[in-house]
Amino acid sequence: LLSLSISSVELVHLLMARTPTHATIAAMDEEELVTLNVGGHIFMCSYHLLIKVPDSMLASLFSPQHKYRCRVDLDGCFFLDRDPDVFKEMLAYLRDGVVLTHDIRMLHALIVESSYFQLDELTEKAVEMLLEVERQPYQYREIVDLRAEVHDMKKELQHIRNTLHSLSSQQSHSTGSSLYTVVTPSVIAASSGESLGEDNHMYMDM
């Protein structure tokens, strides 16, 4: 095996070559793409989006004049130690100017996050949306509950399918026939509450 040795000085130079600096930030075009590592999740957006609100902390982190520049990870991505799900909602607002979520917990988190990044307009709109949702609890909560219910039903259906497939495979190995060959008229009659005549036809109990 090829052994690779690298001095600490060389490692520092290597990392510096992959690390964005104030100079590279200053040279960025507003439409240039920026890669972010937010809580371990990778985002890509335009530089313009990050500095869209000039007086915000978010814009300051990517300003060459700011003394607290944004940190970077080992891959050279700008690193933010924040919740990626909430950050995604925040970026969506910066793109479209609309608070898209109606989820109460997400709205609370969005208020905290926007306050942290000093996005005052987003904070106000998130508070307004939260008050609207709380005034009309069932209109939005029912939608969220239905989506969760459908998701659970899909999981249960997939579990049933997997179980049937497993039983079918076991039946096939033991008898050489599929599971469905054991579902006889007598089984169907028993499960449906119907009676089975001598001619093997089913008759409804009247």
PDB file of C-alpha atoms in Angstrom:
ATOM      1  CA  LEU A   1       0.000   0.000   0.000  1.00  0.00           C
ATOM      2  CA  LEU A   2       1.122   3.525  -0.770  1.00  0.00           C
ATOM      3  CA  SER A   3       1.776   5.437   2.415  1.00  0.00           C
ATOM      4  CA  LEU A   4       0.869   9.115   2.343  1.00  0.00           C
ATOM      5  CA  SER A   5       2.482  11.542   4.728  1.00  0.00           C
ATOM      6  CA  ILE A   6       1.629  15.204   4.937  1.00  0.00           C
ATOM      7  CA  SER A   7       3.010  17.821   7.261  1.00  0.00           C
ATOM      8  CA  SER A   8       0.805  20.040   9.402  1.00  0.00           C
ATOM      9  CA  VAL A   9       1.894  23.067   7.357  1.00  0.00           C
ATOM     10  CA  GLU A  10       0.919  21.367   4.102  1.00  0.00           C
ATOM     11  CA  LEU A  11      -2.423  20.386   5.637  1.00  0.00           C
ATOM     12  CA  VAL A  12      -3.107  23.990   6.628  1.00  0.00           C
ATOM     13  CA  HIS A  13      -2.272  25.185   3.110  1.00  0.00           C
ATOM     14  CA  LEU A  14      -4.510  22.490   1.626  1.00  0.00           C
ATOM     15  CA  LEU A  15      -7.447  23.474   3.811  1.00  0.00           C
ATOM     16  CA  MET A  16      -6.905  27.171   3.126  1.00  0.00           C
ATOM     17  CA  ALA A  17      -6.988  26.475  -0.613  1.00  0.00           C
ATOM     18  CA  ARG A  18     -10.428  24.874  -0.203  1.00  0.00           C
ATOM     19  CA  THR A  19     -11.739  27.478   2.247  1.00  0.00           C
ATOM     20  CA  PRO A  20     -13.672  30.542   1.026  1.00  0.00           C
ATOM     21  CA  THR A  21     -12.108  33.745   2.282  1.00  0.00           C
ATOM     22  CA  HIS A  22     -13.244  37.345   2.594  1.00  0.00           C
ATOM     23  CA  ALA A  23     -11.539  37.989  -0.733  1.00  0.00           C
ATOM     24  CA  THR A  24     -13.489  35.256  -2.504  1.00  0.00           C
ATOM     25  CA  ILE A  25     -16.738  36.492  -0.935  1.00  0.00           C
ATOM     26  CA  ALA A  26     -16.005  40.034  -2.071  1.00  0.00           C
ATOM     27  CA  ALA A  27     -15.360  38.783  -5.595  1.00  0.00           C
ATOM     28  CA  MET A  28     -18.648  36.860  -5.777  1.00  0.00           C
ATOM     29  CA  ASP A  29     -21.223  37.808  -8.348  1.00  0.00           C
ATOM     30  CA  GLU A  30     -24.759  38.089  -6.947  1.00  0.00           C
ATOM     31  CA  GLU A  31     -25.954  35.242  -9.180  1.00  0.00           C
ATOM     32  CA  GLU A  32     -23.052  32.979  -8.254  1.00  0.00           C
ATOM     33  CA  LEU A  33     -24.064  29.732  -6.579  1.00  0.00           C
ATOM     34  CA  VAL A  34     -23.104  29.156  -2.961  1.00  0.00           C
ATOM     35  CA  THR A  35     -22.981  25.749  -1.272  1.00  0.00           C
ATOM     36  CA  LEU A  36     -24.068  25.644   2.362  1.00  0.00           C
ATOM     37  CA  ASN A  37     -23.786  22.931   4.971  1.00  0.00           C
ATOM     38  CA  VAL A  38     -26.640  23.575   7.406  1.00  0.00           C
ATOM     39  CA  GLY A  39     -26.658  21.107  10.275  1.00  0.00           C
ATOM     40  CA  GLY A  40     -25.204  18.414   8.011  1.00  0.00           C
ATOM     41  CA  HIS A  41     -27.611  19.020   5.112  1.00  0.00           C
ATOM     42  CA  ILE A  42     -26.318  20.541   1.880  1.00  0.00           C
ATOM     43  CA  PHE A  43     -28.092  23.510   0.326  1.00  0.00           C
ATOM     44  CA  MET A  44     -27.267  25.382  -2.857  1.00  0.00           C
ATOM     45  CA  CYS A  45     -28.563  28.873  -3.573  1.00  0.00           C
ATOM     46  CA  SER A  46     -27.479  32.107  -5.176  1.00  0.00           C
ATOM     47  CA  TYR A  47     -25.256  34.539  -3.299  1.00  0.00           C
ATOM     48  CA  HIS A  48     -27.920  37.186  -3.964  1.00  0.00           C
ATOM     49  CA  LEU A  49     -30.446  35.235  -1.877  1.00  0.00           C
ATOM     50  CA  LEU A  50     -28.166  35.225   1.178  1.00  0.00           C
ATOM     51  CA  ILE A  51     -27.589  38.996   1.075  1.00  0.00           C
ATOM     52  CA  LYS A  52     -31.142  39.880   0.001  1.00  0.00           C
ATOM     53  CA  VAL A  53     -31.835  41.604   3.339  1.00  0.00           C
ATOM     54  CA  PRO A  54     -28.725  43.798   3.745  1.00  0.00           C
ATOM     55  CA  ASP A  55     -29.212  44.668   7.421  1.00  0.00           C
ATOM     56  CA  SER A  56     -29.755  41.061   8.507  1.00  0.00           C
ATOM     57  CA  MET A  57     -27.305  38.856  10.337  1.00  0.00           C
ATOM     58  CA  LEU A  58     -27.583  36.342   7.489  1.00  0.00           C
ATOM     59  CA  ALA A  59     -26.275  38.928   5.019  1.00  0.00           C
ATOM     60  CA  SER A  60     -23.568  40.000   7.476  1.00  0.00           C
ATOM     61  CA  LEU A  61     -22.207  36.448   7.712  1.00  0.00           C
ATOM     62  CA  PHE A  62     -21.495  36.555   3.987  1.00  0.00           C
ATOM     63  CA  SER A  63     -20.193  40.106   3.930  1.00  0.00           C
ATOM     64  CA  PRO A  64     -16.437  40.623   3.468  1.00  0.00           C
ATOM     65  CA  GLN A  65     -16.617  43.528   5.935  1.00  0.00           C
ATOM     66  CA  HIS A  66     -18.119  41.450   8.751  1.00  0.00           C
ATOM     67  CA  LYS A  67     -15.615  40.371  11.402  1.00  0.00           C
ATOM     68  CA  TYR A  68     -17.528  37.180  12.196  1.00  0.00           C
ATOM     69  CA  ARG A  69     -17.381  35.462   8.850  1.00  0.00           C
ATOM     70  CA  CYS A  70     -19.253  32.237   8.220  1.00  0.00           C
ATOM     71  CA  ARG A  71     -17.314  29.088   9.084  1.00  0.00           C
ATOM     72  CA  VAL A  72     -16.551  26.417   6.509  1.00  0.00           C
ATOM     73  CA  ASP A  73     -16.422  22.615   6.635  1.00  0.00           C
ATOM     74  CA  LEU A  74     -13.652  20.347   5.323  1.00  0.00           C
ATOM     75  CA  ASP A  75     -15.270  20.303   1.860  1.00  0.00           C
ATOM     76  CA  GLY A  76     -15.151  24.077   1.611  1.00  0.00           C
ATOM     77  CA  CYS A  77     -18.901  24.568   2.143  1.00  0.00           C
ATOM     78  CA  PHE A  78     -20.095  27.454   4.283  1.00  0.00           C
ATOM     79  CA  PHE A  79     -21.221  25.905   7.567  1.00  0.00           C
ATOM     80  CA  LEU A  80     -24.198  27.002   9.674  1.00  0.00           C
ATOM     81  CA  ASP A  81     -24.955  25.088  12.861  1.00  0.00           C
ATOM     82  CA  ARG A  82     -28.728  25.507  12.507  1.00  0.00           C
ATOM     83  CA  ASP A  83     -31.816  23.346  11.933  1.00  0.00           C
ATOM     84  CA  PRO A  84     -31.877  22.433   8.210  1.00  0.00           C
ATOM     85  CA  ASP A  85     -35.665  21.977   8.039  1.00  0.00           C
ATOM     86  CA  VAL A  86     -36.325  25.460   9.392  1.00  0.00           C
ATOM     87  CA  PHE A  87     -33.558  26.934   7.244  1.00  0.00           C
ATOM     88  CA  LYS A  88     -35.265  25.439   4.183  1.00  0.00           C
ATOM     89  CA  GLU A  89     -38.475  27.313   5.052  1.00  0.00           C
ATOM     90  CA  MET A  90     -36.469  30.493   5.548  1.00  0.00           C
ATOM     91  CA  LEU A  91     -34.836  30.195   2.128  1.00  0.00           C
ATOM     92  CA  ALA A  92     -38.256  29.575   0.569  1.00  0.00           C
ATOM     93  CA  TYR A  93     -39.474  32.851   2.053  1.00  0.00           C
ATOM     94  CA  LEU A  94     -36.416  34.733   0.790  1.00  0.00           C
ATOM     95  CA  ARG A  95     -37.113  33.395  -2.709  1.00  0.00           C
ATOM     96  CA  ASP A  96     -40.850  34.053  -2.901  1.00  0.00           C
ATOM     97  CA  GLY A  97     -41.713  36.427  -0.056  1.00  0.00           C
ATOM     98  CA  VAL A  98     -44.410  34.054   1.228  1.00  0.00           C
ATOM     99  CA  VAL A  99     -44.607  31.927   4.384  1.00  0.00           C
ATOM    100  CA  LEU A 100     -45.550  28.547   2.957  1.00  0.00           C
ATOM    101  CA  THR A 101     -45.927  26.423   6.077  1.00  0.00           C
ATOM    102  CA  HIS A 102     -49.113  26.190   8.158  1.00  0.00           C
ATOM    103  CA  ASP A 103     -47.604  23.793  10.688  1.00  0.00           C
ATOM    104  CA  ILE A 104     -47.737  25.350  14.156  1.00  0.00           C
ATOM    105  CA  ARG A 105     -44.490  23.829  15.407  1.00  0.00           C
ATOM    106  CA  MET A 106     -42.652  24.896  12.253  1.00  0.00           C
ATOM    107  CA  LEU A 107     -44.051  28.424  12.546  1.00  0.00           C
ATOM    108  CA  HIS A 108     -42.761  28.676  16.118  1.00  0.00           C
ATOM    109  CA  ALA A 109     -39.348  27.444  14.974  1.00  0.00           C
ATOM    110  CA  LEU A 110     -39.402  29.834  12.009  1.00  0.00           C
ATOM    111  CA  ILE A 111     -40.058  32.777  14.329  1.00  0.00           C
ATOM    112  CA  VAL A 112     -37.041  31.806  16.434  1.00  0.00           C
ATOM    113  CA  GLU A 113     -34.830  31.259  13.367  1.00  0.00           C
ATOM    114  CA  SER A 114     -35.812  34.471  11.603  1.00  0.00           C
ATOM    115  CA  SER A 115     -35.244  36.418  14.823  1.00  0.00           C
ATOM    116  CA  TYR A 116     -31.787  34.860  15.125  1.00  0.00           C
ATOM    117  CA  PHE A 117     -30.877  35.889  11.582  1.00  0.00           C
ATOM    118  CA  GLN A 118     -32.545  39.301  12.055  1.00  0.00           C
ATOM    119  CA  LEU A 119     -35.007  38.803   9.214  1.00  0.00           C
ATOM    120  CA  ASP A 120     -37.604  41.067  10.807  1.00  0.00           C
ATOM    121  CA  GLU A 121     -40.151  40.967   7.980  1.00  0.00           C
ATOM    122  CA  LEU A 122     -40.154  37.174   7.989  1.00  0.00           C
ATOM    123  CA  THR A 123     -40.610  37.171  11.773  1.00  0.00           C
ATOM    124  CA  GLU A 124     -43.657  39.426  11.455  1.00  0.00           C
ATOM    125  CA  LYS A 125     -45.228  37.337   8.690  1.00  0.00           C
ATOM    126  CA  ALA A 126     -44.577  34.087  10.570  1.00  0.00           C
ATOM    127  CA  VAL A 127     -46.263  35.562  13.667  1.00  0.00           C
ATOM    128  CA  GLU A 128     -49.241  36.665  11.539  1.00  0.00           C
ATOM    129  CA  MET A 129     -49.541  33.194  10.017  1.00  0.00           C
ATOM    130  CA  LEU A 130     -49.315  31.577  13.452  1.00  0.00           C
ATOM    131  CA  LEU A 131     -52.128  33.784  14.797  1.00  0.00           C
ATOM    132  CA  GLU A 132     -54.244  32.999  11.725  1.00  0.00           C
ATOM    133  CA  VAL A 133     -53.749  29.264  12.150  1.00  0.00           C
ATOM    134  CA  GLU A 134     -54.570  29.437  15.854  1.00  0.00           C
ATOM    135  CA  ARG A 135     -57.748  31.424  15.122  1.00  0.00           C
ATOM    136  CA  GLN A 136     -58.833  28.798  12.616  1.00  0.00           C
ATOM    137  CA  PRO A 137     -57.395  25.623  14.169  1.00  0.00           C
ATOM    138  CA  TYR A 138     -59.439  23.018  12.369  1.00  0.00           C
ATOM    139  CA  GLN A 139     -59.025  24.362   8.837  1.00  0.00           C
ATOM    140  CA  TYR A 140     -55.294  23.700   8.797  1.00  0.00           C
ATOM    141  CA  ARG A 141     -54.888  21.059  11.486  1.00  0.00           C
ATOM    142  CA  GLU A 142     -57.362  18.759   9.766  1.00  0.00           C
ATOM    143  CA  ILE A 143     -55.284  18.954   6.586  1.00  0.00           C
ATOM    144  CA  VAL A 144     -52.108  18.143   8.507  1.00  0.00           C
ATOM    145  CA  ASP A 145     -53.857  15.315  10.387  1.00  0.00           C
ATOM    146  CA  LEU A 146     -55.250  13.868   7.142  1.00  0.00           C
ATOM    147  CA  ARG A 147     -51.832  13.905   5.528  1.00  0.00           C
ATOM    148  CA  ALA A 148     -50.366  12.123   8.547  1.00  0.00           C
ATOM    149  CA  GLU A 149     -53.221   9.604   8.481  1.00  0.00           C
ATOM    150  CA  VAL A 150     -52.717   8.893   4.774  1.00  0.00           C
ATOM    151  CA  HIS A 151     -48.988   8.453   5.395  1.00  0.00           C
ATOM    152  CA  ASP A 152     -49.702   5.940   8.186  1.00  0.00           C
ATOM    153  CA  MET A 153     -52.215   4.086   5.983  1.00  0.00           C
ATOM    154  CA  LYS A 154     -49.640   3.790   3.213  1.00  0.00           C
ATOM    155  CA  LYS A 155     -47.129   2.342   5.680  1.00  0.00           C
ATOM    156  CA  GLU A 156     -49.715  -0.123   6.979  1.00  0.00           C
ATOM    157  CA  LEU A 157     -50.688  -1.127   3.429  1.00  0.00           C
ATOM    158  CA  GLN A 158     -47.051  -1.738   2.553  1.00  0.00           C
ATOM    159  CA  HIS A 159     -46.691  -3.863   5.686  1.00  0.00           C
ATOM    160  CA  ILE A 160     -49.724  -5.940   4.654  1.00  0.00           C
ATOM    161  CA  ARG A 161     -48.299  -6.381   1.155  1.00  0.00           C
ATOM    162  CA  ASN A 162     -44.971  -7.522   2.566  1.00  0.00           C
ATOM    163  CA  THR A 163     -46.727  -9.966   4.893  1.00  0.00           C
ATOM    164  CA  LEU A 164     -48.830 -11.423   2.059  1.00  0.00           C
ATOM    165  CA  HIS A 165     -45.771 -11.762  -0.114  1.00  0.00           C
ATOM    166  CA  SER A 166     -43.924 -13.569   2.677  1.00  0.00           C
ATOM    167  CA  LEU A 167     -46.851 -15.921   3.328  1.00  0.00           C
ATOM    168  CA  SER A 168     -47.218 -16.585  -0.386  1.00  0.00           C
ATOM    169  CA  SER A 169     -43.543 -17.485  -0.650  1.00  0.00           C
ATOM    170  CA  GLN A 170     -43.772 -19.834   2.337  1.00  0.00           C
ATOM    171  CA  GLN A 171     -46.903 -21.506   0.924  1.00  0.00           C
ATOM    172  CA  SER A 172     -45.254 -21.881  -2.453  1.00  0.00           C
ATOM    173  CA  HIS A 173     -42.226 -23.597  -0.930  1.00  0.00           C
ATOM    174  CA  SER A 174     -44.313 -25.958   1.232  1.00  0.00           C
ATOM    175  CA  THR A 175     -47.090 -26.973  -1.214  1.00  0.00           C
ATOM    176  CA  GLY A 176     -45.871 -25.882  -4.624  1.00  0.00           C
ATOM    177  CA  SER A 177     -48.889 -23.614  -5.015  1.00  0.00           C
ATOM    178  CA  SER A 178     -49.493 -19.984  -4.259  1.00  0.00           C
ATOM    179  CA  LEU A 179     -51.183 -18.622  -1.176  1.00  0.00           C
ATOM    180  CA  TYR A 180     -54.262 -17.753  -3.143  1.00  0.00           C
ATOM    181  CA  THR A 181     -55.019 -21.431  -3.999  1.00  0.00           C
ATOM    182  CA  VAL A 182     -55.900 -22.094  -0.361  1.00  0.00           C
ATOM    183  CA  VAL A 183     -58.629 -19.435  -0.401  1.00  0.00           C
ATOM    184  CA  THR A 184     -61.451 -21.882  -1.186  1.00  0.00           C
ATOM    185  CA  PRO A 185     -65.186 -21.177  -1.438  1.00  0.00           C
ATOM    186  CA  SER A 186     -65.629 -22.558   2.086  1.00  0.00           C
ATOM    187  CA  VAL A 187     -63.074 -20.095   3.418  1.00  0.00           C
ATOM    188  CA  ILE A 188     -64.765 -17.216   1.615  1.00  0.00           C
ATOM    189  CA  ALA A 189     -68.182 -18.326   2.877  1.00  0.00           C
ATOM    190  CA  ALA A 190     -66.939 -18.571   6.446  1.00  0.00           C
ATOM    191  CA  SER A 191     -65.368 -15.131   6.347  1.00  0.00           C
ATOM    192  CA  SER A 192     -68.438 -13.479   4.787  1.00  0.00           C
ATOM    193  CA  GLY A 193     -71.118 -15.125   6.938  1.00  0.00           C
ATOM    194  CA  GLU A 194     -72.633 -16.968   3.992  1.00  0.00           C
ATOM    195  CA  SER A 195     -73.558 -20.644   3.789  1.00  0.00           C
ATOM    196  CA  LEU A 196     -72.122 -23.172   1.367  1.00  0.00           C
ATOM    197  CA  GLY A 197     -74.473 -25.644  -0.359  1.00  0.00           C
ATOM    198  CA  GLU A 198     -73.772 -29.203  -1.362  1.00  0.00           C
ATOM    199  CA  ASP A 199     -73.156 -28.045  -4.923  1.00  0.00           C
ATOM    200  CA  ASN A 200     -70.271 -25.921  -3.652  1.00  0.00           C
ATOM    201  CA  HIS A 201     -72.206 -22.711  -4.392  1.00  0.00           C
ATOM    202  CA  MET A 202     -72.624 -19.994  -1.817  1.00  0.00           C
ATOM    203  CA  TYR A 203     -76.062 -19.016  -0.563  1.00  0.00           C
ATOM    204  CA  MET A 204     -76.940 -15.927   1.434  1.00  0.00           C
ATOM    205  CA  ASP A 205     -78.540 -16.511   4.842  1.00  0.00           C
ATOM    206  CA  MET A 206     -82.010 -14.924   4.633  1.00  0.00           C
TER     207      MET A 206
END
